[in-house]
Amino acid sequence: MEWRMLLSDRRERETSGKAKSSDLRSEFEKDYHRIIGSASFRRLQDKTQVFPLDKSDFIRTRLTHSLEVSSLGKSLGQNIGENILKYRRNTGFTPQMKEDISHILECAGLIHDIGNPPFGHFGEVAIREWFERNLPKLTFDGCKVEEMLSDQMKQDFFHFEGNAQALRLVTKLHYLVDEHGMNLTYALLNTIIKYPVSSTEIREHSGNIKEKKMGYYFADESVFRRVTEATGAGNNRHPLTYILEAADDLAYKTADIEDAFVKGFITYHTLQKELEPLEKEQLESSFKPLEKLNRLYRRGVEKQVSSPEAYAVKNWIISAQGFLTNCATFGFTSNYDSIMAGTYSHDLFYGTFGEKLMKLLGDMAYRYVFSSMAIYKMEVAESAILNALMDRLVRAVLYYDTGRDQDTIDKRVVSFISDNYKSAYRLQAEGKDEAEKLYLRLLLVTDYVCGMTDSYAKRLYQEMNGMI
């Protein structure tokens, strides 16, 4: 892969003639303004990161998480770009390319979660499980829906994925000017495709990170092919995707611990105890996690802050982020050749001093937060909301746009769906056979649900069930 192609500034809809203007922004800087001005980006302020519908103004939402990923991604891009220049790892790499990388990663951080449904990653699980339970039972005009759909169409729903939805949203559903969505640059689109495989090519246990999940739906395969052909990435991961993923992992794994501390799931002494085994294993690293935490606590006592524990934990998070940023930079630069060849199969923390710390942070969040009774109770409620919405919406769209009669309630339910999404459906459905139109109508449901905020999903559920 070559940077000249990887940083393609082409778009689905090119500006005619690209006439010169007084606008001095690069194409990637223009992407940034398209994103932050979009309703889809604004909706992230009311989508769950970990704690749904939380009343605290401290706890992170998808919006604040995305801003943090954007910031970390840009910093990593600057570090890595400077390293490529300094050590001349690639003779064709220029200072402008370093700037472009930083801007692309800044934008990618903003939209990497833009396709996620309400209620965080549990929302993805709930939608997948709804299709696993219900798709085999659905019938259309006397035929079993499961038998009408191709294998890839079915697997798209059984492996429903927020990453694939993000690509769909920014390329088709954000219907502002035309059918090309936000019309972002190909380099940016390729960067957010974490898994360059279809739903039938998933190999969860292959050991290759790019095959863990799907990266695009059957409906969006042509966009995927155009983008990856233009960048030269093909079926390989775009090099910037590794950096985006590192920024995402770094942001949420450290933030989950901080949010869990503020919510009372984890204490200072809990973190202290969890870091003890790690201290013995990281003797070669300059960053000693437990030693750093203890030192920050003593400093808090000396400064006579109201809570030395909170002072220590919050400042420790900042120190850990700095250390892990350096680890990710090393992970990319030390594996530069295999990343550029498309053969690197791990994340950027693999084999670095930060790998065990990252694993510990993720494990702590699972044991103390995601497996807690409080979260389980919320997820049971979220499941009831999403299952009820999916039941109503799928029933309503089955015969939408078929010329067949729909009952009164189904017509009203279909009217709730955004006109943008219905316009995108009609454009894609044109000239397609009955099976593919049915597949697209089912996608219309997931499009609508993924566009909901947590509050809207809860409110719509209550209104549909007469809880006024």
Short mmCIF file of C-alpha atoms in Angstrom, two decimals:
data_model
loop_
_atom_site.label_atom_id
_atom_site.label_comp_id
_atom_site.label_asym_id
_atom_site.label_seq_id
_atom_site.Cartn_x
_atom_site.Cartn_y
_atom_site.Cartn_z
CA MET A 1 0.00 0.00 0.00
CA GLU A 2 1.20 3.51 -0.80
CA TRP A 3 0.45 6.70 1.13
CA ARG A 4 -0.21 8.61 -2.08
CA MET A 5 -3.27 6.42 -2.71
CA LEU A 6 -4.15 5.69 0.92
CA LEU A 7 -4.71 9.41 1.51
CA SER A 8 -7.15 9.72 -1.39
CA ASP A 9 -9.21 12.91 -1.18
CA ARG A 10 -11.73 11.69 -3.77
CA ARG A 11 -15.43 11.66 -2.89
CA GLU A 12 -18.45 9.84 -4.29
CA ARG A 13 -19.68 13.14 -5.69
CA GLU A 14 -16.80 15.23 -6.96
CA THR A 15 -17.09 19.01 -7.15
CA SER A 16 -17.30 19.84 -10.84
CA GLY A 17 -13.91 21.05 -12.01
CA LYS A 18 -12.78 21.66 -8.39
CA ALA A 19 -12.69 25.37 -9.13
CA LYS A 20 -10.20 27.42 -7.15
CA SER A 21 -11.67 29.43 -4.36
CA SER A 22 -10.59 31.43 -1.35
CA ASP A 23 -11.19 28.35 0.84
CA LEU A 24 -7.70 27.26 1.91
CA ARG A 25 -8.81 24.16 3.82
CA SER A 26 -7.67 20.74 2.70
CA GLU A 27 -10.35 18.22 1.67
CA PHE A 28 -9.87 16.45 5.02
CA GLU A 29 -10.39 19.68 6.98
CA LYS A 30 -13.64 20.13 5.05
CA ASP A 31 -14.71 16.67 6.21
CA TYR A 32 -14.39 17.86 9.82
CA HIS A 33 -16.90 20.68 9.28
CA ARG A 34 -19.34 18.38 7.45
CA ILE A 35 -19.31 16.04 10.45
CA ILE A 36 -19.69 18.47 13.33
CA GLY A 37 -22.53 20.25 11.54
CA SER A 38 -24.55 17.04 11.13
CA ALA A 39 -27.58 15.96 13.15
CA SER A 40 -26.18 12.41 13.36
CA PHE A 41 -23.13 13.72 15.21
CA ARG A 42 -25.24 15.85 17.56
CA ARG A 43 -27.36 12.84 18.47
CA LEU A 44 -24.30 11.21 20.06
CA GLN A 45 -24.81 13.53 23.04
CA ASP A 46 -27.79 11.36 24.08
CA LYS A 47 -26.35 7.93 23.38
CA THR A 48 -24.87 5.62 25.96
CA GLN A 49 -21.17 5.03 26.43
CA VAL A 50 -21.47 2.86 29.57
CA PHE A 51 -24.24 4.26 31.79
CA PRO A 52 -27.53 4.78 29.89
CA LEU A 53 -29.79 7.75 30.64
CA ASP A 54 -27.42 8.86 33.42
CA LYS A 55 -28.34 12.10 35.17
CA SER A 56 -24.73 13.01 36.07
CA ASP A 57 -23.06 15.69 33.97
CA PHE A 58 -19.68 14.02 34.50
CA ILE A 59 -20.34 10.58 32.99
CA ARG A 60 -19.32 10.20 29.37
CA THR A 61 -21.74 9.89 26.47
CA ARG A 62 -20.95 8.70 22.95
CA LEU A 63 -20.34 12.33 22.05
CA THR A 64 -17.73 13.03 24.72
CA HIS A 65 -16.13 9.63 24.05
CA SER A 66 -15.94 10.42 20.33
CA LEU A 67 -14.32 13.78 21.04
CA GLU A 68 -11.71 12.03 23.20
CA VAL A 69 -11.02 9.45 20.49
CA SER A 70 -10.72 12.27 17.96
CA SER A 71 -8.16 14.06 20.13
CA LEU A 72 -6.13 10.92 20.86
CA GLY A 73 -6.26 9.83 17.22
CA LYS A 74 -4.95 13.19 16.06
CA SER A 75 -2.11 13.06 18.61
CA LEU A 76 -1.16 9.54 17.59
CA GLY A 77 -1.23 10.59 13.93
CA GLN A 78 1.15 13.45 14.65
CA ASN A 79 3.52 11.19 16.62
CA ILE A 80 3.54 8.45 14.01
CA GLY A 81 3.75 10.85 11.06
CA GLU A 82 6.75 12.58 12.63
CA ASN A 83 8.41 9.21 13.24
CA ILE A 84 7.95 8.19 9.58
CA LEU A 85 9.52 11.48 8.48
CA LYS A 86 12.35 11.45 11.01
CA TYR A 87 13.51 7.91 10.34
CA ARG A 88 12.66 8.03 6.60
CA ARG A 89 10.61 4.87 6.78
CA ASN A 90 9.03 5.80 3.47
CA THR A 91 10.80 8.00 0.90
CA GLY A 92 7.51 9.17 -0.61
CA PHE A 93 6.10 10.37 2.71
CA THR A 94 5.87 14.18 2.98
CA PRO A 95 5.19 16.72 5.78
CA GLN A 96 1.81 17.42 4.13
CA MET A 97 0.96 13.73 4.44
CA LYS A 98 1.67 13.96 8.17
CA GLU A 99 -0.83 16.83 8.39
CA ASP A 100 -3.38 14.92 6.32
CA ILE A 101 -3.07 11.84 8.55
CA SER A 102 -3.76 13.94 11.64
CA HIS A 103 -6.86 15.54 10.10
CA ILE A 104 -8.22 12.20 8.84
CA LEU A 105 -7.81 10.59 12.27
CA GLU A 106 -9.38 13.61 13.96
CA CYS A 107 -12.46 13.15 11.74
CA ALA A 108 -12.48 9.37 12.04
CA GLY A 109 -12.59 9.65 15.83
CA LEU A 110 -15.71 11.80 15.57
CA ILE A 111 -17.66 9.31 13.44
CA HIS A 112 -16.29 5.90 14.49
CA ASP A 113 -19.38 5.28 16.70
CA ILE A 114 -21.90 7.31 14.72
CA GLY A 115 -23.77 4.19 13.56
CA ASN A 116 -24.23 2.64 16.99
CA PRO A 117 -27.81 2.05 18.21
CA PRO A 118 -29.16 3.38 21.51
CA PHE A 119 -27.96 1.83 24.78
CA GLY A 120 -24.36 1.21 23.82
CA HIS A 121 -22.91 -2.12 22.75
CA PHE A 122 -25.77 -3.91 24.50
CA GLY A 123 -28.05 -2.34 21.87
CA GLU A 124 -26.08 -4.13 19.14
CA VAL A 125 -26.43 -7.44 20.99
CA ALA A 126 -30.18 -6.93 21.50
CA ILE A 127 -30.73 -6.27 17.76
CA ARG A 128 -28.67 -9.32 16.73
CA GLU A 129 -30.54 -11.55 19.14
CA TRP A 130 -33.91 -10.19 17.96
CA PHE A 131 -33.10 -11.34 14.41
CA GLU A 132 -31.78 -14.71 15.61
CA ARG A 133 -35.07 -15.32 17.40
CA ASN A 134 -37.50 -13.79 14.93
CA LEU A 135 -36.14 -13.93 11.38
CA PRO A 136 -36.88 -17.69 11.13
CA LYS A 137 -40.51 -16.96 12.11
CA LEU A 138 -41.17 -14.10 9.67
CA THR A 139 -43.28 -14.71 6.58
CA PHE A 140 -43.94 -12.56 3.54
CA ASP A 141 -46.79 -13.28 1.15
CA GLY A 142 -46.94 -16.88 2.37
CA CYS A 143 -43.18 -17.50 2.06
CA LYS A 144 -40.60 -17.77 4.83
CA VAL A 145 -38.48 -14.60 4.84
CA GLU A 146 -35.40 -16.62 5.81
CA GLU A 147 -35.70 -18.68 2.63
CA MET A 148 -36.16 -15.60 0.44
CA LEU A 149 -32.97 -13.87 1.58
CA SER A 150 -29.47 -14.80 0.43
CA ASP A 151 -26.99 -16.10 3.00
CA GLN A 152 -25.16 -12.76 3.14
CA MET A 153 -28.40 -10.84 3.63
CA LYS A 154 -29.33 -13.07 6.59
CA GLN A 155 -25.85 -12.94 8.09
CA ASP A 156 -25.93 -9.12 7.92
CA PHE A 157 -28.74 -9.20 10.48
CA PHE A 158 -27.36 -12.06 12.59
CA HIS A 159 -24.04 -10.17 12.86
CA PHE A 160 -25.52 -6.67 13.02
CA GLU A 161 -22.67 -4.28 13.69
CA GLY A 162 -22.39 -0.59 14.56
CA ASN A 163 -19.21 -0.24 12.51
CA ALA A 164 -20.96 -1.36 9.33
CA GLN A 165 -23.85 0.94 10.19
CA ALA A 166 -21.46 3.90 10.49
CA LEU A 167 -20.29 3.41 6.89
CA ARG A 168 -23.92 3.13 5.76
CA LEU A 169 -25.00 6.23 7.64
CA VAL A 170 -22.31 8.60 6.37
CA THR A 171 -22.48 7.35 2.77
CA LYS A 172 -26.26 6.98 2.28
CA LEU A 173 -28.54 7.84 5.17
CA HIS A 174 -27.42 11.40 5.89
CA TYR A 175 -29.54 12.60 2.98
CA LEU A 176 -28.79 16.31 2.83
CA VAL A 177 -27.80 17.20 -0.73
CA ASP A 178 -28.22 13.85 -2.50
CA GLU A 179 -27.85 10.09 -2.15
CA HIS A 180 -24.15 10.31 -1.23
CA GLY A 181 -24.77 11.15 2.43
CA MET A 182 -22.06 13.34 3.98
CA ASN A 183 -19.97 12.71 0.86
CA LEU A 184 -16.76 12.29 2.85
CA THR A 185 -13.33 11.59 1.40
CA TYR A 186 -12.39 8.02 0.53
CA ALA A 187 -9.38 8.09 2.88
CA LEU A 188 -11.67 8.90 5.81
CA LEU A 189 -14.29 6.32 4.81
CA ASN A 190 -11.62 3.62 4.51
CA THR A 191 -10.20 4.54 7.92
CA ILE A 192 -13.51 3.85 9.71
CA ILE A 193 -13.87 0.40 8.07
CA LYS A 194 -12.35 -1.58 10.95
CA TYR A 195 -13.19 -4.96 9.45
CA PRO A 196 -12.77 -5.13 5.64
CA VAL A 197 -14.84 -8.33 5.35
CA SER A 198 -18.49 -9.14 4.68
CA SER A 199 -20.81 -10.92 7.13
CA THR A 200 -20.08 -14.27 5.44
CA GLU A 201 -16.31 -13.81 5.76
CA ILE A 202 -16.16 -13.31 9.55
CA ARG A 203 -13.57 -15.55 11.22
CA GLU A 204 -13.73 -14.69 14.91
CA HIS A 205 -11.03 -17.13 15.94
CA SER A 206 -8.64 -16.81 13.00
CA GLY A 207 -6.21 -14.68 15.00
CA ASN A 208 -6.44 -11.90 12.42
CA ILE A 209 -8.03 -8.80 13.91
CA LYS A 210 -9.55 -7.66 10.60
CA GLU A 211 -11.83 -10.74 10.43
CA LYS A 212 -13.44 -10.47 13.90
CA LYS A 213 -16.60 -8.70 12.69
CA MET A 214 -18.13 -7.44 9.46
CA GLY A 215 -17.28 -4.04 8.05
CA TYR A 216 -20.05 -3.47 5.51
CA TYR A 217 -23.52 -4.71 4.60
CA PHE A 218 -24.43 -6.46 1.36
CA ALA A 219 -26.38 -3.29 0.48
CA ASP A 220 -23.21 -1.19 0.74
CA GLU A 221 -20.69 -3.51 -0.89
CA SER A 222 -20.35 -1.35 -4.01
CA VAL A 223 -19.37 1.66 -1.85
CA PHE A 224 -16.85 -0.50 0.01
CA ARG A 225 -15.31 -1.66 -3.30
CA ARG A 226 -15.06 1.85 -4.76
CA VAL A 227 -13.45 3.23 -1.60
CA THR A 228 -10.91 0.44 -1.12
CA GLU A 229 -10.00 0.39 -4.80
CA ALA A 230 -9.34 4.14 -4.77
CA THR A 231 -7.11 3.92 -1.68
CA GLY A 232 -5.36 0.73 -2.77
CA ALA A 233 -6.20 -0.98 0.53
CA GLY A 234 -8.37 -3.64 -1.11
CA ASN A 235 -9.32 -6.28 1.46
CA ASN A 236 -6.55 -5.17 3.82
CA ARG A 237 -6.97 -2.87 6.77
CA HIS A 238 -6.13 0.74 5.98
CA PRO A 239 -3.02 1.62 8.06
CA LEU A 240 -4.86 4.50 9.74
CA THR A 241 -7.52 2.06 10.97
CA TYR A 242 -4.97 0.55 13.36
CA ILE A 243 -4.34 4.01 14.80
CA LEU A 244 -8.05 4.81 15.08
CA GLU A 245 -8.68 1.52 16.87
CA ALA A 246 -5.80 2.19 19.29
CA ALA A 247 -7.21 5.64 20.08
CA ASP A 248 -10.67 4.13 20.64
CA ASP A 249 -9.39 1.33 22.87
CA LEU A 250 -7.18 3.71 24.84
CA ALA A 251 -10.00 6.21 25.32
CA TYR A 252 -12.72 3.83 26.48
CA LYS A 253 -10.57 1.55 28.63
CA THR A 254 -9.17 4.42 30.67
CA ALA A 255 -12.44 6.38 30.70
CA ASP A 256 -14.45 3.35 31.84
CA ILE A 257 -12.24 3.13 34.94
CA GLU A 258 -12.63 6.84 35.68
CA ASP A 259 -16.42 6.75 35.19
CA ALA A 260 -16.65 3.59 37.29
CA PHE A 261 -14.70 5.33 40.08
CA VAL A 262 -17.00 8.36 40.01
CA LYS A 263 -20.10 6.10 40.08
CA GLY A 264 -18.71 4.09 43.00
CA PHE A 265 -18.17 0.78 41.21
CA ILE A 266 -14.40 0.97 41.73
CA THR A 267 -12.51 2.53 44.68
CA TYR A 268 -8.97 3.80 44.96
CA HIS A 269 -8.07 0.72 47.01
CA THR A 270 -9.65 -1.56 44.39
CA LEU A 271 -7.45 -0.07 41.67
CA GLN A 272 -4.44 -0.27 43.97
CA LYS A 273 -5.02 -3.97 44.62
CA GLU A 274 -5.65 -4.75 40.92
CA LEU A 275 -2.38 -3.10 39.87
CA GLU A 276 -0.21 -5.08 42.30
CA PRO A 277 0.39 -8.17 40.08
CA LEU A 278 1.12 -5.92 37.09
CA GLU A 279 3.81 -4.02 38.98
CA LYS A 280 5.92 -7.17 39.29
CA GLU A 281 5.61 -7.97 35.58
CA GLN A 282 6.49 -4.54 34.17
CA LEU A 283 9.94 -4.08 35.65
CA GLU A 284 11.44 -3.11 32.27
CA SER A 285 8.95 -0.31 31.66
CA SER A 286 9.60 3.25 32.83
CA PHE A 287 5.90 3.52 33.77
CA LYS A 288 5.18 1.73 37.06
CA PRO A 289 1.36 1.76 37.40
CA LEU A 290 1.08 1.04 41.14
CA GLU A 291 4.07 3.17 42.10
CA LYS A 292 2.60 6.06 40.10
CA LEU A 293 -0.83 5.70 41.77
CA ASN A 294 0.70 5.64 45.27
CA ARG A 295 2.88 8.65 44.50
CA LEU A 296 -0.13 10.63 43.26
CA TYR A 297 -2.05 9.74 46.43
CA ARG A 298 0.80 11.04 48.61
CA ARG A 299 0.92 14.23 46.55
CA GLY A 300 -2.82 14.66 47.08
CA VAL A 301 -2.33 14.33 50.84
CA GLU A 302 0.50 16.88 50.76
CA LYS A 303 -1.66 19.32 48.79
CA GLN A 304 -4.47 18.74 51.31
CA VAL A 305 -7.04 18.14 48.58
CA SER A 306 -10.50 17.15 49.78
CA SER A 307 -10.17 13.61 48.35
CA PRO A 308 -6.62 12.29 47.82
CA GLU A 309 -8.15 9.10 46.38
CA ALA A 310 -10.02 10.96 43.62
CA TYR A 311 -6.96 13.15 42.99
CA ALA A 312 -4.79 10.05 42.59
CA VAL A 313 -7.16 8.08 40.35
CA LYS A 314 -7.99 10.93 37.97
CA ASN A 315 -4.36 12.01 37.57
CA TRP A 316 -3.30 8.38 37.21
CA ILE A 317 -5.70 8.04 34.26
CA ILE A 318 -3.96 10.97 32.54
CA SER A 319 -0.51 9.43 33.15
CA ALA A 320 -1.68 6.03 31.90
CA GLN A 321 -3.03 7.63 28.72
CA GLY A 322 0.36 9.25 28.05
CA PHE A 323 2.16 5.95 28.57
CA LEU A 324 -0.29 4.01 26.39
CA THR A 325 -0.07 6.64 23.63
CA ASN A 326 3.68 5.99 23.50
CA CYS A 327 3.04 2.23 23.41
CA ALA A 328 0.63 2.56 20.45
CA THR A 329 3.13 4.79 18.61
CA PHE A 330 5.82 2.14 19.12
CA GLY A 331 3.38 -0.59 18.07
CA PHE A 332 2.78 1.10 14.72
CA THR A 333 6.34 2.18 13.95
CA SER A 334 7.93 -1.13 14.97
CA ASN A 335 5.49 -3.04 12.73
CA TYR A 336 5.45 -0.44 9.97
CA ASP A 337 6.46 -2.74 7.11
CA SER A 338 3.89 -5.45 7.87
CA ILE A 339 1.15 -2.86 8.39
CA MET A 340 1.90 -1.30 5.01
CA ALA A 341 2.02 -4.77 3.42
CA GLY A 342 -1.41 -5.59 4.87
CA THR A 343 -0.10 -8.60 6.81
CA TYR A 344 -0.14 -7.29 10.40
CA SER A 345 -2.91 -9.13 12.27
CA HIS A 346 -2.86 -7.62 15.79
CA ASP A 347 -3.72 -4.35 17.51
CA LEU A 348 -1.01 -1.75 18.19
CA PHE A 349 -0.64 -2.64 21.88
CA TYR A 350 0.26 -6.24 21.08
CA GLY A 351 3.76 -7.05 22.27
CA THR A 352 4.27 -3.66 23.99
CA PHE A 353 4.58 -2.86 27.70
CA GLY A 354 1.04 -1.47 27.49
CA GLU A 355 -0.58 -4.75 26.40
CA LYS A 356 -1.08 -6.16 29.91
CA LEU A 357 -2.27 -2.84 31.31
CA MET A 358 -4.86 -2.53 28.55
CA LYS A 359 -6.03 -6.07 29.21
CA LEU A 360 -6.30 -5.42 32.94
CA LEU A 361 -8.33 -2.22 32.47
CA GLY A 362 -10.79 -3.98 30.16
CA ASP A 363 -11.07 -6.92 32.55
CA MET A 364 -11.69 -4.62 35.51
CA ALA A 365 -14.48 -2.78 33.68
CA TYR A 366 -16.13 -6.10 32.86
CA ARG A 367 -15.89 -7.53 36.39
CA TYR A 368 -16.80 -4.42 38.38
CA VAL A 369 -19.17 -2.59 36.01
CA PHE A 370 -20.57 -4.57 33.09
CA SER A 371 -21.26 -7.63 35.27
CA SER A 372 -22.83 -5.62 38.09
CA MET A 373 -26.47 -5.95 39.16
CA ALA A 374 -27.09 -2.26 38.39
CA ILE A 375 -26.00 -2.64 34.76
CA TYR A 376 -27.85 -5.95 34.37
CA LYS A 377 -31.08 -4.31 35.54
CA MET A 378 -30.65 -1.47 33.05
CA GLU A 379 -29.94 -3.94 30.24
CA VAL A 380 -33.12 -5.90 30.99
CA ALA A 381 -35.11 -2.66 30.64
CA GLU A 382 -33.21 -1.70 27.46
CA SER A 383 -33.89 -5.13 25.99
CA ALA A 384 -37.64 -4.71 26.58
CA ILE A 385 -37.56 -1.33 24.81
CA LEU A 386 -35.59 -2.51 21.77
CA ASN A 387 -37.49 -5.79 21.40
CA ALA A 388 -40.84 -3.98 21.44
CA LEU A 389 -39.65 -1.39 18.90
CA MET A 390 -38.26 -4.07 16.59
CA ASP A 391 -41.49 -6.09 16.82
CA ARG A 392 -43.64 -3.10 15.83
CA LEU A 393 -41.33 -1.69 13.17
CA VAL A 394 -40.55 -4.95 11.34
CA ARG A 395 -44.22 -5.85 11.20
CA ALA A 396 -44.98 -2.38 9.81
CA VAL A 397 -42.36 -2.43 7.02
CA LEU A 398 -42.95 -5.96 5.71
CA TYR A 399 -45.55 -4.79 3.18
CA TYR A 400 -44.45 -1.15 2.92
CA ASP A 401 -43.89 -0.07 -0.70
CA THR A 402 -45.32 -3.32 -2.11
CA GLY A 403 -48.71 -2.10 -3.32
CA ARG A 404 -50.40 -4.40 -0.83
CA ASP A 405 -52.76 -3.05 1.83
CA GLN A 406 -51.33 -2.26 5.25
CA ASP A 407 -53.49 -1.95 8.32
CA THR A 408 -54.01 1.46 9.91
CA ILE A 409 -51.48 1.05 12.72
CA ASP A 410 -48.72 -0.23 10.41
CA LYS A 411 -49.16 2.82 8.18
CA ARG A 412 -48.83 5.11 11.17
CA VAL A 413 -45.75 3.29 12.45
CA VAL A 414 -44.06 3.60 9.04
CA SER A 415 -44.81 7.33 9.10
CA PHE A 416 -42.56 7.65 12.18
CA ILE A 417 -39.50 6.65 10.14
CA SER A 418 -37.36 9.53 8.90
CA ASP A 419 -38.05 10.69 5.35
CA ASN A 420 -34.27 10.64 4.77
CA TYR A 421 -34.14 6.93 5.53
CA LYS A 422 -37.18 6.21 3.37
CA SER A 423 -35.64 8.20 0.50
CA ALA A 424 -32.44 6.17 0.82
CA TYR A 425 -34.50 2.97 0.78
CA ARG A 426 -36.39 3.96 -2.37
CA LEU A 427 -33.18 4.86 -4.21
CA GLN A 428 -31.57 1.54 -3.30
CA ALA A 429 -34.72 -0.50 -3.97
CA GLU A 430 -35.18 0.81 -7.50
CA GLY A 431 -34.90 -2.05 -10.01
CA LYS A 432 -34.26 -4.69 -7.32
CA ASP A 433 -36.10 -8.00 -7.04
CA GLU A 434 -38.64 -8.70 -4.29
CA ALA A 435 -36.16 -10.46 -2.01
CA GLU A 436 -33.63 -7.63 -2.07
CA LYS A 437 -36.37 -5.05 -1.52
CA LEU A 438 -37.49 -7.03 1.53
CA TYR A 439 -33.89 -7.10 2.79
CA LEU A 440 -33.68 -3.32 2.31
CA ARG A 441 -36.95 -2.82 4.22
CA LEU A 442 -35.51 -4.77 7.15
CA LEU A 443 -32.42 -2.56 6.92
CA LEU A 444 -34.78 0.41 6.99
CA VAL A 445 -35.82 -0.71 10.48
CA THR A 446 -32.23 -0.99 11.76
CA ASP A 447 -31.43 2.35 10.10
CA TYR A 448 -34.27 3.99 12.02
CA VAL A 449 -33.47 2.31 15.34
CA CYS A 450 -29.76 3.17 15.07
CA GLY A 451 -30.68 6.80 14.43
CA MET A 452 -32.53 6.96 17.78
CA THR A 453 -31.06 8.48 20.90
CA ASP A 454 -31.52 6.68 24.22
CA SER A 455 -34.20 9.15 25.32
CA TYR A 456 -36.08 8.98 22.02
CA ALA A 457 -36.11 5.16 22.05
CA LYS A 458 -37.47 5.14 25.59
CA ARG A 459 -40.07 7.83 24.81
CA LEU A 460 -41.24 6.13 21.58
CA TYR A 461 -41.58 2.81 23.42
CA GLN A 462 -43.71 4.48 26.11
CA GLU A 463 -45.88 6.27 23.55
CA MET A 464 -46.39 3.12 21.47
CA ASN A 465 -47.47 1.24 24.57
CA GLY A 466 -49.86 3.90 25.84
CA MET A 467 -47.62 4.98 28.75
CA ILE A 468 -48.50 8.66 28.39
#
